[in-house]
């Protein structure tokens, strides 16, 4: 009975692993084939990888596009970690009579869909003449209710004795935060950083609305425009998707251990 249960468990896990990995395998195989081979369902590696790569760089200014995506993702991630951690730290450490009411209102905003905010945000940035700029993409992402909630929940495990000891040693509140809190909570920052970077890098709807010129567009918008062509070059699209996927995979594997620790709320 125990052996049968193990067989069933490993079969289920193998199927789940195959379903999870298959899109990535298909993406890589597709990048090496022509559009005709892909539409025919060819599942073997072809010899068109460099031809597809060359065609992609002829069709799109990939250097500019990747710089745009990287700049937006890195700046958004840095600002989000800074402001969300400050807010989460403040909500948990400092005492105030109306703190919990404000925090409850903040959490309630998580229920508002982004579609309901697009028109007010668009009009606001239009009035400030910030449309078709990366600033308009970055500003709405620098403080999100979820990240503030995430940092506050992890700050609950932060030993308050460290704060009291630092204050006794003469550190001010900013020094406590930057010199004591951040190094102690680095796993939490790593986990939040991965989530923030991947969210910003893969963002599509809001950049689609505010970025209008080709020189300002991100990799997700370029992939969408390639896919909407009258005769899509699927091999070229697959190469673009592979390039777009590599930074997120690299970031995740570099910070994988910290990510797991941060999601568990551990402190190192």
mmCIF file of N, CA and C in Angstrom, residues 31-162:
data_model
loop_
_atom_site.group_PDB
_atom_site.id
_atom_site.type_symbol
_atom_site.label_atom_id
_atom_site.label_comp_id
_atom_site.label_asym_id
_atom_site.label_seq_id
_atom_site.Cartn_x
_atom_site.Cartn_y
_atom_site.Cartn_z
ATOM 1 N N UNK A 31 12.022 28.878 -30.900
ATOM 2 C CA UNK A 31 12.998 29.901 -31.262
ATOM 3 C C UNK A 31 13.999 29.404 -32.291
ATOM 4 N N UNK A 32 14.091 28.091 -32.467
ATOM 5 C CA UNK A 32 15.060 27.528 -33.408
ATOM 6 C C UNK A 32 14.408 27.085 -34.714
ATOM 7 N N UNK A 33 13.110 27.366 -34.867
ATOM 8 C CA UNK A 33 12.382 26.915 -36.055
ATOM 9 C C UNK A 33 11.746 28.094 -36.780
ATOM 10 N N UNK A 34 11.284 27.844 -37.985
ATOM 11 C CA UNK A 34 10.585 28.864 -38.766
ATOM 12 C C UNK A 34 9.125 28.927 -38.346
ATOM 13 N N UNK A 35 8.432 29.972 -38.793
ATOM 14 C CA UNK A 35 7.013 30.123 -38.476
ATOM 15 C C UNK A 35 6.205 28.956 -39.025
ATOM 16 N N UNK A 36 6.581 28.480 -40.204
ATOM 17 C CA UNK A 36 5.875 27.347 -40.816
ATOM 18 C C UNK A 36 6.037 26.089 -39.977
ATOM 19 N N UNK A 37 7.260 25.829 -39.505
ATOM 20 C CA UNK A 37 7.499 24.640 -38.676
ATOM 21 C C UNK A 37 6.711 24.723 -37.374
ATOM 22 N N UNK A 38 6.635 25.903 -36.801
ATOM 23 C CA UNK A 38 5.919 26.060 -35.534
ATOM 24 C C UNK A 38 4.431 25.817 -35.717
ATOM 25 N N UNK A 39 3.850 26.363 -36.783
ATOM 26 C CA UNK A 39 2.419 26.166 -37.026
ATOM 27 C C UNK A 39 2.098 24.709 -37.348
ATOM 28 N N UNK A 40 3.084 23.990 -37.875
ATOM 29 C CA UNK A 40 2.883 22.568 -38.141
ATOM 30 C C UNK A 40 3.038 21.714 -36.889
ATOM 31 N N UNK A 41 3.509 22.324 -35.805
ATOM 32 C CA UNK A 41 3.663 21.591 -34.550
ATOM 33 C C UNK A 41 4.965 20.843 -34.418
ATOM 34 N N UNK A 42 5.999 21.285 -35.122
ATOM 35 C CA UNK A 42 7.297 20.611 -35.038
ATOM 36 C C UNK A 42 7.852 20.732 -33.628
ATOM 37 N N UNK A 43 8.271 19.609 -33.037
ATOM 38 C CA UNK A 43 8.735 19.590 -31.656
ATOM 39 C C UNK A 43 10.194 19.157 -31.539
ATOM 40 N N UNK A 44 10.959 19.391 -32.579
ATOM 41 C CA UNK A 44 12.390 19.104 -32.531
ATOM 42 C C UNK A 44 13.166 20.394 -32.796
ATOM 43 N N UNK A 45 14.373 20.454 -32.262
ATOM 44 C CA UNK A 45 15.190 21.653 -32.410
ATOM 45 C C UNK A 45 15.597 21.832 -33.865
ATOM 46 N N UNK A 46 15.407 23.059 -34.368
ATOM 47 C CA UNK A 46 15.759 23.368 -35.745
ATOM 48 C C UNK A 46 17.086 24.094 -35.850
ATOM 49 N N UNK A 47 17.308 24.720 -37.001
ATOM 50 C CA UNK A 47 18.585 25.391 -37.264
ATOM 51 C C UNK A 47 18.395 26.869 -37.593
ATOM 52 N N UNK A 48 17.246 27.429 -37.202
ATOM 53 C CA UNK A 48 16.921 28.806 -37.578
ATOM 54 C C UNK A 48 17.119 29.816 -36.447
ATOM 55 N N UNK A 49 17.794 29.420 -35.366
ATOM 56 C CA UNK A 49 17.926 30.303 -34.215
ATOM 57 C C UNK A 49 18.613 31.616 -34.585
ATOM 58 N N UNK A 50 19.763 31.545 -35.248
ATOM 59 C CA UNK A 50 20.514 32.760 -35.569
ATOM 60 C C UNK A 50 19.807 33.582 -36.640
ATOM 61 N N UNK A 51 19.094 32.894 -37.544
ATOM 62 C CA UNK A 51 18.319 33.624 -38.554
ATOM 63 C C UNK A 51 17.177 34.392 -37.885
ATOM 64 N N UNK A 52 16.493 33.757 -36.932
ATOM 65 C CA UNK A 52 15.421 34.435 -36.202
ATOM 66 C C UNK A 52 15.961 35.582 -35.361
ATOM 67 N N UNK A 53 17.125 35.352 -34.750
ATOM 68 C CA UNK A 53 17.734 36.393 -33.924
ATOM 69 C C UNK A 53 18.137 37.595 -34.775
ATOM 70 N N UNK A 54 18.721 37.323 -35.943
ATOM 71 C CA UNK A 54 19.120 38.393 -36.848
ATOM 72 C C UNK A 54 17.907 39.175 -37.347
ATOM 73 N N UNK A 55 16.832 38.467 -37.663
ATOM 74 C CA UNK A 55 15.619 39.132 -38.134
ATOM 75 C C UNK A 55 14.996 39.996 -37.031
ATOM 76 N N UNK A 56 15.049 39.499 -35.797
ATOM 77 C CA UNK A 56 14.502 40.268 -34.678
ATOM 78 C C UNK A 56 15.235 41.590 -34.515
ATOM 79 N N UNK A 57 16.569 41.562 -34.580
ATOM 80 C CA UNK A 57 17.346 42.787 -34.399
ATOM 81 C C UNK A 57 17.201 43.730 -35.592
ATOM 82 N N UNK A 58 16.814 43.193 -36.762
ATOM 83 C CA UNK A 58 16.536 44.058 -37.910
ATOM 84 C C UNK A 58 15.166 44.718 -37.780
ATOM 85 N N UNK A 59 14.217 43.999 -37.202
ATOM 86 C CA UNK A 59 12.858 44.512 -37.084
ATOM 87 C C UNK A 59 12.692 45.478 -35.915
ATOM 88 N N UNK A 60 13.470 45.278 -34.854
ATOM 89 C CA UNK A 60 13.283 46.031 -33.619
ATOM 90 C C UNK A 60 14.642 46.486 -33.098
ATOM 91 N N UNK A 61 14.665 47.687 -32.517
ATOM 92 C CA UNK A 61 15.879 48.184 -31.858
ATOM 93 C C UNK A 61 15.931 47.556 -30.447
ATOM 94 N N UNK A 62 16.423 46.328 -30.387
ATOM 95 C CA UNK A 62 16.377 45.567 -29.141
ATOM 96 C C UNK A 62 17.232 46.196 -28.051
ATOM 97 N N UNK A 63 18.331 46.821 -28.424
ATOM 98 C CA UNK A 63 19.181 47.445 -27.408
ATOM 99 C C UNK A 63 18.407 48.523 -26.642
ATOM 100 N N UNK A 64 17.725 49.387 -27.380
ATOM 101 C CA UNK A 64 16.939 50.449 -26.746
ATOM 102 C C UNK A 64 15.790 49.873 -25.940
ATOM 103 N N UNK A 65 15.126 48.870 -26.497
ATOM 104 C CA UNK A 65 13.975 48.259 -25.827
ATOM 105 C C UNK A 65 14.387 47.624 -24.506
ATOM 106 N N UNK A 66 15.497 46.893 -24.509
ATOM 107 C CA UNK A 66 15.970 46.245 -23.283
ATOM 108 C C UNK A 66 16.438 47.267 -22.252
ATOM 109 N N UNK A 67 17.067 48.340 -22.725
ATOM 110 C CA UNK A 67 17.467 49.406 -21.800
ATOM 111 C C UNK A 67 16.235 50.046 -21.165
ATOM 112 N N UNK A 68 15.200 50.286 -21.974
ATOM 113 C CA UNK A 68 13.954 50.850 -21.436
ATOM 114 C C UNK A 68 13.348 49.942 -20.374
ATOM 115 N N UNK A 69 13.240 48.661 -20.684
ATOM 116 C CA UNK A 69 12.644 47.711 -19.741
ATOM 117 C C UNK A 69 13.480 47.595 -18.476
ATOM 118 N N UNK A 70 14.796 47.508 -18.654
ATOM 119 C CA UNK A 70 15.672 47.387 -17.492
ATOM 120 C C UNK A 70 15.637 48.620 -16.609
ATOM 121 N N UNK A 71 15.650 49.805 -17.228
ATOM 122 C CA UNK A 71 15.607 51.051 -16.451
ATOM 123 C C UNK A 71 14.314 51.141 -15.640
ATOM 124 N N UNK A 72 13.191 50.886 -16.286
ATOM 125 C CA UNK A 72 11.902 50.964 -15.593
ATOM 126 C C UNK A 72 11.830 49.939 -14.466
ATOM 127 N N UNK A 73 12.247 48.691 -14.751
ATOM 128 C CA UNK A 73 12.159 47.630 -13.744
ATOM 129 C C UNK A 73 13.064 47.909 -12.549
ATOM 130 N N UNK A 74 14.305 48.339 -12.793
ATOM 131 C CA UNK A 74 15.250 48.566 -11.700
ATOM 132 C C UNK A 74 14.850 49.769 -10.842
ATOM 133 N N UNK A 75 14.473 50.863 -11.494
ATOM 134 C CA UNK A 75 14.074 52.047 -10.727
ATOM 135 C C UNK A 75 12.797 51.773 -9.948
ATOM 136 N N UNK A 76 11.827 51.112 -10.577
ATOM 137 C CA UNK A 76 10.571 50.785 -9.896
ATOM 138 C C UNK A 76 10.823 49.877 -8.704
ATOM 139 N N UNK A 77 11.684 48.892 -8.892
ATOM 140 C CA UNK A 77 11.979 47.957 -7.806
ATOM 141 C C UNK A 77 12.654 48.660 -6.637
ATOM 142 N N UNK A 78 13.648 49.488 -6.936
ATOM 143 C CA UNK A 78 14.362 50.202 -5.870
ATOM 144 C C UNK A 78 13.418 51.116 -5.083
ATOM 145 N N UNK A 79 12.616 51.907 -5.789
ATOM 146 C CA UNK A 79 11.713 52.835 -5.113
ATOM 147 C C UNK A 79 10.619 52.090 -4.346
ATOM 148 N N UNK A 80 10.134 51.003 -4.924
ATOM 149 C CA UNK A 80 9.105 50.228 -4.234
ATOM 150 C C UNK A 80 9.643 49.619 -2.943
ATOM 151 N N UNK A 81 10.840 49.056 -2.990
ATOM 152 C CA UNK A 81 11.437 48.487 -1.778
ATOM 153 C C UNK A 81 11.652 49.562 -0.720
ATOM 154 N N UNK A 82 12.091 50.742 -1.144
ATOM 155 C CA UNK A 82 12.353 51.825 -0.189
ATOM 156 C C UNK A 82 11.067 52.299 0.484
ATOM 157 N N UNK A 83 10.078 52.670 -0.308
ATOM 158 C CA UNK A 83 8.860 53.264 0.261
ATOM 159 C C UNK A 83 7.978 52.227 0.947
ATOM 160 N N UNK A 84 7.868 51.038 0.365
ATOM 161 C CA UNK A 84 7.019 50.008 0.980
ATOM 162 C C UNK A 84 7.621 49.522 2.295
ATOM 163 N N UNK A 85 8.945 49.381 2.345
ATOM 164 C CA UNK A 85 9.578 48.945 3.591
ATOM 165 C C UNK A 85 9.469 50.017 4.678
ATOM 166 N N UNK A 86 9.628 51.281 4.299
ATOM 167 C CA UNK A 86 9.449 52.363 5.258
ATOM 168 C C UNK A 86 8.030 52.377 5.816
ATOM 169 N N UNK A 87 7.050 52.206 4.928
ATOM 170 C CA UNK A 87 5.653 52.211 5.370
ATOM 171 C C UNK A 87 5.344 50.997 6.246
ATOM 172 N N UNK A 88 5.784 49.807 5.808
ATOM 173 C CA UNK A 88 5.537 48.611 6.603
ATOM 174 C C UNK A 88 6.214 48.662 7.954
ATOM 175 N N UNK A 89 7.432 49.166 7.972
ATOM 176 C CA UNK A 89 8.175 49.342 9.232
ATOM 177 C C UNK A 89 7.455 50.335 10.143
ATOM 178 N N UNK A 90 7.007 51.435 9.585
ATOM 179 C CA UNK A 90 6.327 52.444 10.384
ATOM 180 C C UNK A 90 5.008 51.950 10.953
ATOM 181 N N UNK A 91 4.241 51.240 10.154
ATOM 182 C CA UNK A 91 2.958 50.719 10.624
ATOM 183 C C UNK A 91 3.130 49.739 11.784
ATOM 184 N N UNK A 92 4.212 48.984 11.766
ATOM 185 C CA UNK A 92 4.393 47.965 12.799
ATOM 186 C C UNK A 92 5.120 48.492 14.038
ATOM 187 N N UNK A 93 6.099 49.349 13.869
ATOM 188 C CA UNK A 93 6.955 49.760 14.988
ATOM 189 C C UNK A 93 6.357 50.922 15.783
ATOM 190 N N UNK A 94 5.823 51.900 15.094
ATOM 191 C CA UNK A 94 5.366 53.109 15.784
ATOM 192 C C UNK A 94 3.898 52.981 16.186
ATOM 193 N N UNK A 95 3.568 53.595 17.281
ATOM 194 C CA UNK A 95 2.213 53.516 17.835
ATOM 195 C C UNK A 95 1.454 54.807 17.517
ATOM 196 N N UNK A 96 0.200 54.639 17.132
ATOM 197 C CA UNK A 96 -0.658 55.780 16.836
ATOM 198 C C UNK A 96 -2.109 55.365 17.019
ATOM 199 N N UNK A 97 -2.939 56.305 17.432
ATOM 200 C CA UNK A 97 -4.332 55.990 17.717
ATOM 201 C C UNK A 97 -5.095 55.592 16.458
ATOM 202 N N UNK A 98 -4.810 56.253 15.347
ATOM 203 C CA UNK A 98 -5.546 55.995 14.103
ATOM 204 C C UNK A 98 -4.761 55.132 13.121
ATOM 205 N N UNK A 99 -3.677 54.523 13.590
ATOM 206 C CA UNK A 99 -2.822 53.744 12.690
ATOM 207 C C UNK A 99 -3.572 52.580 12.062
ATOM 208 N N UNK A 100 -4.303 51.817 12.875
ATOM 209 C CA UNK A 100 -4.985 50.633 12.362
ATOM 210 C C UNK A 100 -6.118 51.003 11.406
ATOM 211 N N UNK A 101 -6.775 52.127 11.660
ATOM 212 C CA UNK A 101 -7.821 52.567 10.733
ATOM 213 C C UNK A 101 -7.229 52.900 9.368
ATOM 214 N N UNK A 102 -6.124 53.612 9.383
ATOM 215 C CA UNK A 102 -5.450 53.954 8.130
ATOM 216 C C UNK A 102 -4.965 52.698 7.419
ATOM 217 N N UNK A 103 -4.438 51.750 8.186
ATOM 218 C CA UNK A 103 -3.941 50.503 7.597
ATOM 219 C C UNK A 103 -5.094 49.702 6.993
ATOM 220 N N UNK A 104 -6.237 49.695 7.649
ATOM 221 C CA UNK A 104 -7.409 48.999 7.118
ATOM 222 C C UNK A 104 -7.869 49.614 5.803
ATOM 223 N N UNK A 105 -7.897 50.938 5.756
ATOM 224 C CA UNK A 105 -8.266 51.622 4.505
ATOM 225 C C UNK A 105 -7.278 51.273 3.400
ATOM 226 N N UNK A 106 -5.983 51.218 3.763
ATOM 227 C CA UNK A 106 -4.951 50.850 2.787
ATOM 228 C C UNK A 106 -5.198 49.456 2.232
ATOM 229 N N UNK A 107 -5.515 48.505 3.092
ATOM 230 C CA UNK A 107 -5.764 47.139 2.638
ATOM 231 C C UNK A 107 -7.034 47.057 1.785
ATOM 232 N N UNK A 108 -8.024 47.883 2.100
ATOM 233 C CA UNK A 108 -9.256 47.875 1.313
ATOM 234 C C UNK A 108 -9.005 48.327 -0.121
ATOM 235 N N UNK A 109 -7.992 49.154 -0.318
ATOM 236 C CA UNK A 109 -7.688 49.599 -1.680
ATOM 237 C C UNK A 109 -7.187 48.450 -2.561
ATOM 238 N N UNK A 110 -6.760 47.360 -1.936
ATOM 239 C CA UNK A 110 -6.341 46.195 -2.719
ATOM 240 C C UNK A 110 -7.515 45.587 -3.467
ATOM 241 N N UNK A 111 -8.730 45.880 -3.034
ATOM 242 C CA UNK A 111 -9.919 45.330 -3.671
ATOM 243 C C UNK A 111 -10.313 46.117 -4.916
ATOM 244 N N UNK A 112 -9.726 47.297 -5.109
ATOM 245 C CA UNK A 112 -10.060 48.124 -6.268
ATOM 246 C C UNK A 112 -9.280 47.616 -7.484
ATOM 247 N N UNK A 113 -9.935 47.170 -8.552
ATOM 248 C CA UNK A 113 -9.200 46.676 -9.726
ATOM 249 C C UNK A 113 -8.474 47.801 -10.440
ATOM 250 N N UNK A 114 -7.343 47.452 -11.040
ATOM 251 C CA UNK A 114 -6.550 48.473 -11.728
ATOM 252 C C UNK A 114 -7.325 49.105 -12.876
ATOM 253 N N UNK A 115 -8.247 48.346 -13.478
ATOM 254 C CA UNK A 115 -9.044 48.886 -14.586
ATOM 255 C C UNK A 115 -9.844 50.105 -14.151
ATOM 256 N N UNK A 116 -10.229 50.149 -12.874
ATOM 257 C CA UNK A 116 -10.995 51.293 -12.367
ATOM 258 C C UNK A 116 -10.112 52.505 -12.136
ATOM 259 N N UNK A 117 -8.796 52.305 -12.081
ATOM 260 C CA UNK A 117 -7.868 53.410 -11.813
ATOM 261 C C UNK A 117 -7.220 53.961 -13.075
ATOM 262 N N UNK A 118 -7.360 53.257 -14.185
ATOM 263 C CA UNK A 118 -6.620 53.636 -15.386
ATOM 264 C C UNK A 118 -7.002 55.022 -15.896
ATOM 265 N N UNK A 119 -8.302 55.300 -15.980
ATOM 266 C CA UNK A 119 -8.732 56.594 -16.523
ATOM 267 C C UNK A 119 -8.301 57.759 -15.628
ATOM 268 N N UNK A 120 -8.528 57.687 -14.282
ATOM 269 C CA UNK A 120 -8.018 58.780 -13.432
ATOM 270 C C UNK A 120 -6.510 58.950 -13.518
ATOM 271 N N UNK A 121 -5.776 57.833 -13.549
ATOM 272 C CA UNK A 121 -4.315 57.927 -13.661
ATOM 273 C C UNK A 121 -3.902 58.547 -14.994
ATOM 274 N N UNK A 122 -4.561 58.126 -16.050
ATOM 275 C CA UNK A 122 -4.223 58.663 -17.378
ATOM 276 C C UNK A 122 -4.467 60.165 -17.429
ATOM 277 N N UNK A 123 -5.604 60.610 -16.906
ATOM 278 C CA UNK A 123 -5.916 62.038 -16.919
ATOM 279 C C UNK A 123 -4.926 62.819 -16.041
ATOM 280 N N UNK A 124 -4.552 62.225 -14.916
ATOM 281 C CA UNK A 124 -3.613 62.899 -14.030
ATOM 282 C C UNK A 124 -2.260 63.100 -14.705
ATOM 283 N N UNK A 125 -1.735 62.051 -15.348
ATOM 284 C CA UNK A 125 -0.439 62.179 -16.011
ATOM 285 C C UNK A 125 -0.529 63.037 -17.270
ATOM 286 N N UNK A 126 -1.691 63.028 -17.922
ATOM 287 C CA UNK A 126 -1.879 63.910 -19.078
ATOM 288 C C UNK A 126 -1.847 65.367 -18.650
ATOM 289 N N UNK A 127 -2.483 65.689 -17.535
ATOM 290 C CA UNK A 127 -2.470 67.063 -17.023
ATOM 291 C C UNK A 127 -1.076 67.501 -16.604
ATOM 292 N N UNK A 128 -0.247 66.547 -16.194
ATOM 293 C CA UNK A 128 1.133 66.868 -15.803
ATOM 294 C C UNK A 128 2.103 66.768 -16.977
ATOM 295 N N UNK A 129 1.573 66.487 -18.180
ATOM 296 C CA UNK A 129 2.390 66.359 -19.405
ATOM 297 C C UNK A 129 3.471 65.295 -19.264
ATOM 298 N N UNK A 130 3.095 64.166 -18.656
ATOM 299 C CA UNK A 130 4.055 63.073 -18.436
ATOM 300 C C UNK A 130 3.743 61.844 -19.288
ATOM 301 N N UNK A 131 2.760 61.951 -20.177
ATOM 302 C CA UNK A 131 2.472 60.815 -21.046
ATOM 303 C C UNK A 131 3.650 60.554 -21.978
ATOM 304 N N UNK A 132 3.788 59.290 -22.382
ATOM 305 C CA UNK A 132 4.884 58.852 -23.239
ATOM 306 C C UNK A 132 6.242 59.076 -22.577
ATOM 307 N N UNK A 133 6.272 58.862 -21.271
ATOM 308 C CA UNK A 133 7.535 58.950 -20.530
ATOM 309 C C UNK A 133 7.605 57.796 -19.547
ATOM 310 N N UNK A 134 8.817 57.399 -19.208
ATOM 311 C CA UNK A 134 8.985 56.293 -18.273
ATOM 312 C C UNK A 134 8.566 56.672 -16.857
ATOM 313 N N UNK A 135 8.585 57.965 -16.554
ATOM 314 C CA UNK A 135 8.148 58.408 -15.231
ATOM 315 C C UNK A 135 6.691 58.019 -14.991
ATOM 316 N N UNK A 136 5.870 58.134 -16.038
ATOM 317 C CA UNK A 136 4.456 57.783 -15.912
ATOM 318 C C UNK A 136 4.258 56.299 -15.651
ATOM 319 N N UNK A 137 5.200 55.474 -16.091
ATOM 320 C CA UNK A 137 5.117 54.030 -15.825
ATOM 321 C C UNK A 137 5.602 53.722 -14.414
ATOM 322 N N UNK A 138 6.604 54.446 -13.953
ATOM 323 C CA UNK A 138 7.251 54.133 -12.680
ATOM 324 C C UNK A 138 6.429 54.604 -11.482
ATOM 325 N N UNK A 139 5.908 55.832 -11.529
ATOM 326 C CA UNK A 139 5.274 56.432 -10.349
ATOM 327 C C UNK A 139 4.149 55.571 -9.756
ATOM 328 N N UNK A 140 3.229 55.004 -10.541
ATOM 329 C CA UNK A 140 2.151 54.219 -9.922
ATOM 330 C C UNK A 140 2.625 52.930 -9.243
ATOM 331 N N UNK A 141 3.876 52.552 -9.465
ATOM 332 C CA UNK A 141 4.353 51.277 -8.918
ATOM 333 C C UNK A 141 5.226 51.433 -7.685
ATOM 334 N N UNK A 142 5.513 52.664 -7.255
ATOM 335 C CA UNK A 142 6.522 52.831 -6.204
ATOM 336 C C UNK A 142 5.998 52.541 -4.799
ATOM 337 N N UNK A 143 4.697 52.357 -4.642
ATOM 338 C CA UNK A 143 4.154 51.965 -3.339
ATOM 339 C C UNK A 143 2.838 51.250 -3.565
ATOM 340 N N UNK A 144 2.809 49.966 -3.295
ATOM 341 C CA UNK A 144 1.594 49.187 -3.487
ATOM 342 C C UNK A 144 1.104 48.655 -2.140
ATOM 343 N N UNK A 145 -0.212 48.559 -1.948
ATOM 344 C CA UNK A 145 -0.737 48.047 -0.672
ATOM 345 C C UNK A 145 -0.222 46.655 -0.325
ATOM 346 N N UNK A 146 -0.086 45.798 -1.341
ATOM 347 C CA UNK A 146 0.377 44.437 -1.060
ATOM 348 C C UNK A 146 1.785 44.440 -0.484
ATOM 349 N N UNK A 147 2.688 45.248 -1.067
ATOM 350 C CA UNK A 147 4.067 45.269 -0.582
ATOM 351 C C UNK A 147 4.161 45.871 0.809
ATOM 352 N N UNK A 148 3.347 46.888 1.087
ATOM 353 C CA UNK A 148 3.322 47.443 2.436
ATOM 354 C C UNK A 148 2.840 46.387 3.427
ATOM 355 N N UNK A 149 1.802 45.659 3.045
ATOM 356 C CA UNK A 149 1.302 44.554 3.869
ATOM 357 C C UNK A 149 2.376 43.491 4.059
ATOM 358 N N UNK A 150 3.082 43.160 2.987
ATOM 359 C CA UNK A 150 4.132 42.142 3.035
ATOM 360 C C UNK A 150 5.235 42.536 4.016
ATOM 361 N N UNK A 151 5.687 43.780 3.935
ATOM 362 C CA UNK A 151 6.752 44.228 4.830
ATOM 363 C C UNK A 151 6.261 44.323 6.279
ATOM 364 N N UNK A 152 5.027 44.758 6.484
ATOM 365 C CA UNK A 152 4.545 44.844 7.856
ATOM 366 C C UNK A 152 4.454 43.452 8.483
ATOM 367 N N UNK A 153 3.952 42.486 7.723
ATOM 368 C CA UNK A 153 3.829 41.133 8.268
ATOM 369 C C UNK A 153 5.192 40.550 8.615
ATOM 370 N N UNK A 154 6.189 40.814 7.786
ATOM 371 C CA UNK A 154 7.531 40.313 8.081
ATOM 372 C C UNK A 154 8.190 41.084 9.211
ATOM 373 N N UNK A 155 7.840 42.358 9.358
ATOM 374 C CA UNK A 155 8.406 43.155 10.445
ATOM 375 C C UNK A 155 7.922 42.670 11.804
ATOM 376 N N UNK A 156 6.805 41.957 11.846
ATOM 377 C CA UNK A 156 6.313 41.401 13.111
ATOM 378 C C UNK A 156 7.317 40.438 13.739
ATOM 379 N N UNK A 157 8.157 39.826 12.894
ATOM 380 C CA UNK A 157 9.172 38.900 13.405
ATOM 381 C C UNK A 157 10.477 39.602 13.759
ATOM 382 N N UNK A 158 10.559 40.897 13.488
ATOM 383 C CA UNK A 158 11.778 41.654 13.772
ATOM 384 C C UNK A 158 11.888 41.907 15.280
ATOM 385 N N UNK A 159 13.021 41.536 15.895
ATOM 386 C CA UNK A 159 13.159 41.703 17.349
ATOM 387 C C UNK A 159 13.208 43.177 17.761
ATOM 388 N N UNK A 160 12.235 43.605 18.536
ATOM 389 C CA UNK A 160 12.173 45.006 18.958
ATOM 390 C C UNK A 160 13.332 45.370 19.891
ATOM 391 N N UNK A 161 13.939 44.365 20.532
ATOM 392 C CA UNK A 161 15.082 44.643 21.408
ATOM 393 C C UNK A 161 16.241 45.285 20.644
ATOM 394 N N UNK A 162 16.394 44.927 19.373
ATOM 395 C CA UNK A 162 17.451 45.529 18.562
ATOM 396 C C UNK A 162 17.227 47.027 18.395
#
